[in-house]
């Protein structure tokens, strides 16, 4: 029988499969089983309209048979089968968009890592076989045909015998090589495990003979080998089951079985949508942060199934970055199995699914916040930072979506509160939402800058994450209330304004502050009388957009942009220290000594490091000596 040539692009794909160094060669089985399942589906649909066909559910199955002696693995199905033309058209040429896109993709990459990302179809058999034989009989015909190919040099088709309609794909498994153990595709347990992994939820039974040994009947210590046909797939996926039939434990087991995490899920979301796009999904919000979560290695994504067949392990397009902590899977019949990564990104159905999932996740978080505060706080402690990054990134596009999910520690409540809770209890005259930044709640608690706001009885939100202040700058205002740092320029609080201004204008103080400013030239932009200090002598505040906390964060970034806060040294005129300053006014050395000490104190309180620690300790020694004179 004359050899026929593959079409050019088919040949290239085939060559790629044959020479594949892809490490997950096992996916060939997923591909062949999914084709078998499709073939049974087709028969099923045909039977719906064709009276001659009776679809008896029990007589439809997929069967795997191993012949170790001949090194063959056969995947047989009782599906619709193929005519001679079908064999020619379907297996001799690739005409489907998915495969063509695959070819295009392959032009830019070497291919071995992309193979596993999506269905690659029938040709993937050549990753593990050096000869593939298909014997198929169409349900409409009495004759069967045999298609056979040993690789890229072509294929043959000839008449064959087959008792019933359906297809049998026989792979002559490659010999082991130095780096590759092909024998495993002849081992029942290994095959069973591959089916479990990728095709567990195929709706038709996947049967296999499994050999084992058991104690011989009537004998204590003699064992016998026996072979038993087993259905190796469970057939009904949990996500297709009715929510009411499932317990929290079922979901937790699924979470563990899928290796989504080592913890227990905090919450599951089971979605079944039927509409312009149909899909089932089970999503999880983990309780603990995966160890690599805040590292570059972490990959977000959901498992993607098409009609029960796993097509991608981590489909990242299904989750926005700010929900990257979500684990789980999506199954949709609307997605083609042979879809490339690049195409998938632009797939309309996938986009619709992603959009719908996003709102499901948000609603779940919102209802947790409302009804299960404790759980929500657990979640927030693990992943709240990611939400804040979400607000900060993409130029604030997602702030509306996320701002209601934020929580900050409150000076008054001594626990996490939402922005809504804060705003709803603001006294009428309070103009701004106040916050203070620092390393920890305990440190912020002691910040002198909070004194005035606290005295007014206003609540202060404590920002302890690097990203907090950046996120808040993006939000700008919440329910028409602007945010203000307690160390910022204008606090918008009316104090004994007149008295203060009079004092500021007071010539003596003005001169004093001016000389102090020149001592601190290059370090602070000015020295002034403080309106916010009550018991503390000094503090730093910032004028303009960049706060001291932001400067700190920016400094730590690689390629730091060198942005500086415009720092102001504030002096409490009601503190005794102010009297000492006044007295030192005439003595330049003494004034410089006190000014430097006060400035360094302010730095320390702020959590900044003293620029010259040796000078600082020398200054303190000088003070000690002069105090004991
Ligand atoms: P896809 O499944 O995406 O169409 P494949 O490369 O996996 O691409 O298969 C190519 C075609 O070969 C299928 O569309 C189908 O028409 C045919 N085919 C493959 N396996 C079988 C089978 N077991 N029974 C009937 N037809 C099959
Ligand atoms: Mg296929």
PDB file of N, CA, C and O in Angstrom, residues 65 106 138 149 179 206 222 227 258 309 391 426 444 451 461 503 515 561 578 580 595:
ATOM      1  N   UNK A  65      -5.962  -1.212  27.102  1.00  0.00           N
ATOM      2  CA  UNK A  65      -5.416  -2.565  27.157  1.00  0.00           C
ATOM      3  C   UNK A  65      -3.903  -2.512  26.961  1.00  0.00           C
ATOM      4  O   UNK A  65      -3.416  -1.852  26.041  1.00  0.00           O
ATOM      5  N   UNK A 106       4.619  28.127  17.709  1.00  0.00           N
ATOM      6  CA  UNK A 106       5.848  27.363  17.679  1.00  0.00           C
ATOM      7  C   UNK A 106       6.939  28.052  16.869  1.00  0.00           C
ATOM      8  O   UNK A 106       8.114  27.740  16.999  1.00  0.00           O
ATOM      9  N   UNK A 138     -16.911   3.170  11.197  1.00  0.00           N
ATOM     10  CA  UNK A 138     -17.945   4.176  11.396  1.00  0.00           C
ATOM     11  C   UNK A 138     -19.266   3.489  11.719  1.00  0.00           C
ATOM     12  O   UNK A 138     -19.545   2.394  11.232  1.00  0.00           O
ATOM     13  N   UNK A 149       0.839   4.859  10.959  1.00  0.00           N
ATOM     14  CA  UNK A 149       1.964   5.750  10.667  1.00  0.00           C
ATOM     15  C   UNK A 149       3.092   5.521  11.662  1.00  0.00           C
ATOM     16  O   UNK A 149       2.862   5.317  12.852  1.00  0.00           O
ATOM     17  N   UNK A 179      17.523   8.864  29.030  1.00  0.00           N
ATOM     18  CA  UNK A 179      16.849   9.857  29.875  1.00  0.00           C
ATOM     19  C   UNK A 179      15.359   9.597  30.046  1.00  0.00           C
ATOM     20  O   UNK A 179      14.700  10.270  30.803  1.00  0.00           O
ATOM     21  N   UNK A 206     -13.938   4.482  32.041  1.00  0.00           N
ATOM     22  CA  UNK A 206     -12.649   4.126  31.437  1.00  0.00           C
ATOM     23  C   UNK A 206     -12.229   2.835  32.130  1.00  0.00           C
ATOM     24  O   UNK A 206     -11.960   2.838  33.337  1.00  0.00           O
ATOM     25  N   UNK A 222      -0.462 -19.031  50.864  1.00  0.00           N
ATOM     26  CA  UNK A 222      -0.233 -19.042  49.420  1.00  0.00           C
ATOM     27  C   UNK A 222      -1.000 -17.895  48.767  1.00  0.00           C
ATOM     28  O   UNK A 222      -2.137 -17.606  49.131  1.00  0.00           O
ATOM     29  N   UNK A 227      -6.597 -11.130  37.687  1.00  0.00           N
ATOM     30  CA  UNK A 227      -6.816  -9.901  36.938  1.00  0.00           C
ATOM     31  C   UNK A 227      -8.286  -9.557  37.007  1.00  0.00           C
ATOM     32  O   UNK A 227      -9.147 -10.421  36.912  1.00  0.00           O
ATOM     33  N   UNK A 258      -6.491  17.868  45.331  1.00  0.00           N
ATOM     34  CA  UNK A 258      -5.990  18.659  44.216  1.00  0.00           C
ATOM     35  C   UNK A 258      -4.661  19.341  44.533  1.00  0.00           C
ATOM     36  O   UNK A 258      -4.121  20.058  43.704  1.00  0.00           O
ATOM     37  N   UNK A 309     -12.319  17.652  30.875  1.00  0.00           N
ATOM     38  CA  UNK A 309     -10.931  17.308  30.546  1.00  0.00           C
ATOM     39  C   UNK A 309     -10.021  18.474  30.924  1.00  0.00           C
ATOM     40  O   UNK A 309     -10.244  19.608  30.516  1.00  0.00           O
ATOM     41  N   UNK A 391      -5.179  47.889  44.667  1.00  0.00           N
ATOM     42  CA  UNK A 391      -5.664  49.263  44.565  1.00  0.00           C
ATOM     43  C   UNK A 391      -4.591  50.148  43.962  1.00  0.00           C
ATOM     44  O   UNK A 391      -4.834  50.972  43.091  1.00  0.00           O
ATOM     45  N   UNK A 426     -17.626  59.247  62.134  1.00  0.00           N
ATOM     46  CA  UNK A 426     -16.882  60.508  62.219  1.00  0.00           C
ATOM     47  C   UNK A 426     -17.781  61.600  62.798  1.00  0.00           C
ATOM     48  O   UNK A 426     -18.909  61.750  62.353  1.00  0.00           O
ATOM     49  N   UNK A 444       3.294  53.209  66.581  1.00  0.00           N
ATOM     50  CA  UNK A 444       2.433  54.320  66.164  1.00  0.00           C
ATOM     51  C   UNK A 444       1.716  54.900  67.377  1.00  0.00           C
ATOM     52  O   UNK A 444       1.575  56.109  67.525  1.00  0.00           O
ATOM     53  N   UNK A 451      -0.882  63.350  68.816  1.00  0.00           N
ATOM     54  CA  UNK A 451      -1.440  63.941  70.032  1.00  0.00           C
ATOM     55  C   UNK A 451      -2.660  64.834  69.821  1.00  0.00           C
ATOM     56  O   UNK A 451      -3.671  64.661  70.485  1.00  0.00           O
ATOM     57  N   UNK A 461      -6.351  55.722  61.924  1.00  0.00           N
ATOM     58  CA  UNK A 461      -6.063  54.415  61.338  1.00  0.00           C
ATOM     59  C   UNK A 461      -4.553  54.218  61.322  1.00  0.00           C
ATOM     60  O   UNK A 461      -3.811  55.134  60.959  1.00  0.00           O
ATOM     61  N   UNK A 503       1.860  83.851  68.328  1.00  0.00           N
ATOM     62  CA  UNK A 503       3.147  83.362  68.796  1.00  0.00           C
ATOM     63  C   UNK A 503       4.117  83.171  67.643  1.00  0.00           C
ATOM     64  O   UNK A 503       5.298  83.460  67.757  1.00  0.00           O
ATOM     65  N   UNK A 515      17.356  80.636  63.083  1.00  0.00           N
ATOM     66  CA  UNK A 515      18.722  80.159  63.350  1.00  0.00           C
ATOM     67  C   UNK A 515      18.768  78.643  63.422  1.00  0.00           C
ATOM     68  O   UNK A 515      19.733  78.008  62.992  1.00  0.00           O
ATOM     69  N   UNK A 561      14.139  56.149  43.273  1.00  0.00           N
ATOM     70  CA  UNK A 561      14.056  57.393  42.517  1.00  0.00           C
ATOM     71  C   UNK A 561      14.605  58.594  43.294  1.00  0.00           C
ATOM     72  O   UNK A 561      14.677  59.693  42.761  1.00  0.00           O
ATOM     73  N   UNK A 578      11.419  74.347  75.059  1.00  0.00           N
ATOM     74  CA  UNK A 578      11.351  75.586  74.299  1.00  0.00           C
ATOM     75  C   UNK A 578      12.010  76.740  75.074  1.00  0.00           C
ATOM     76  O   UNK A 578      12.688  77.585  74.494  1.00  0.00           O
ATOM     77  N   UNK A 580      14.504  76.416  77.185  1.00  0.00           N
ATOM     78  CA  UNK A 580      15.955  76.208  77.064  1.00  0.00           C
ATOM     79  C   UNK A 580      16.450  76.725  75.728  1.00  0.00           C
ATOM     80  O   UNK A 580      17.518  77.325  75.637  1.00  0.00           O
ATOM     81  N   UNK A 595      19.637  71.997  69.020  1.00  0.00           N
ATOM     82  CA  UNK A 595      18.887  71.797  67.777  1.00  0.00           C
ATOM     83  C   UNK A 595      19.189  70.435  67.166  1.00  0.00           C
ATOM     84  O   UNK A 595      18.277  69.689  66.794  1.00  0.00           O
TER      85      UNK A 595
END
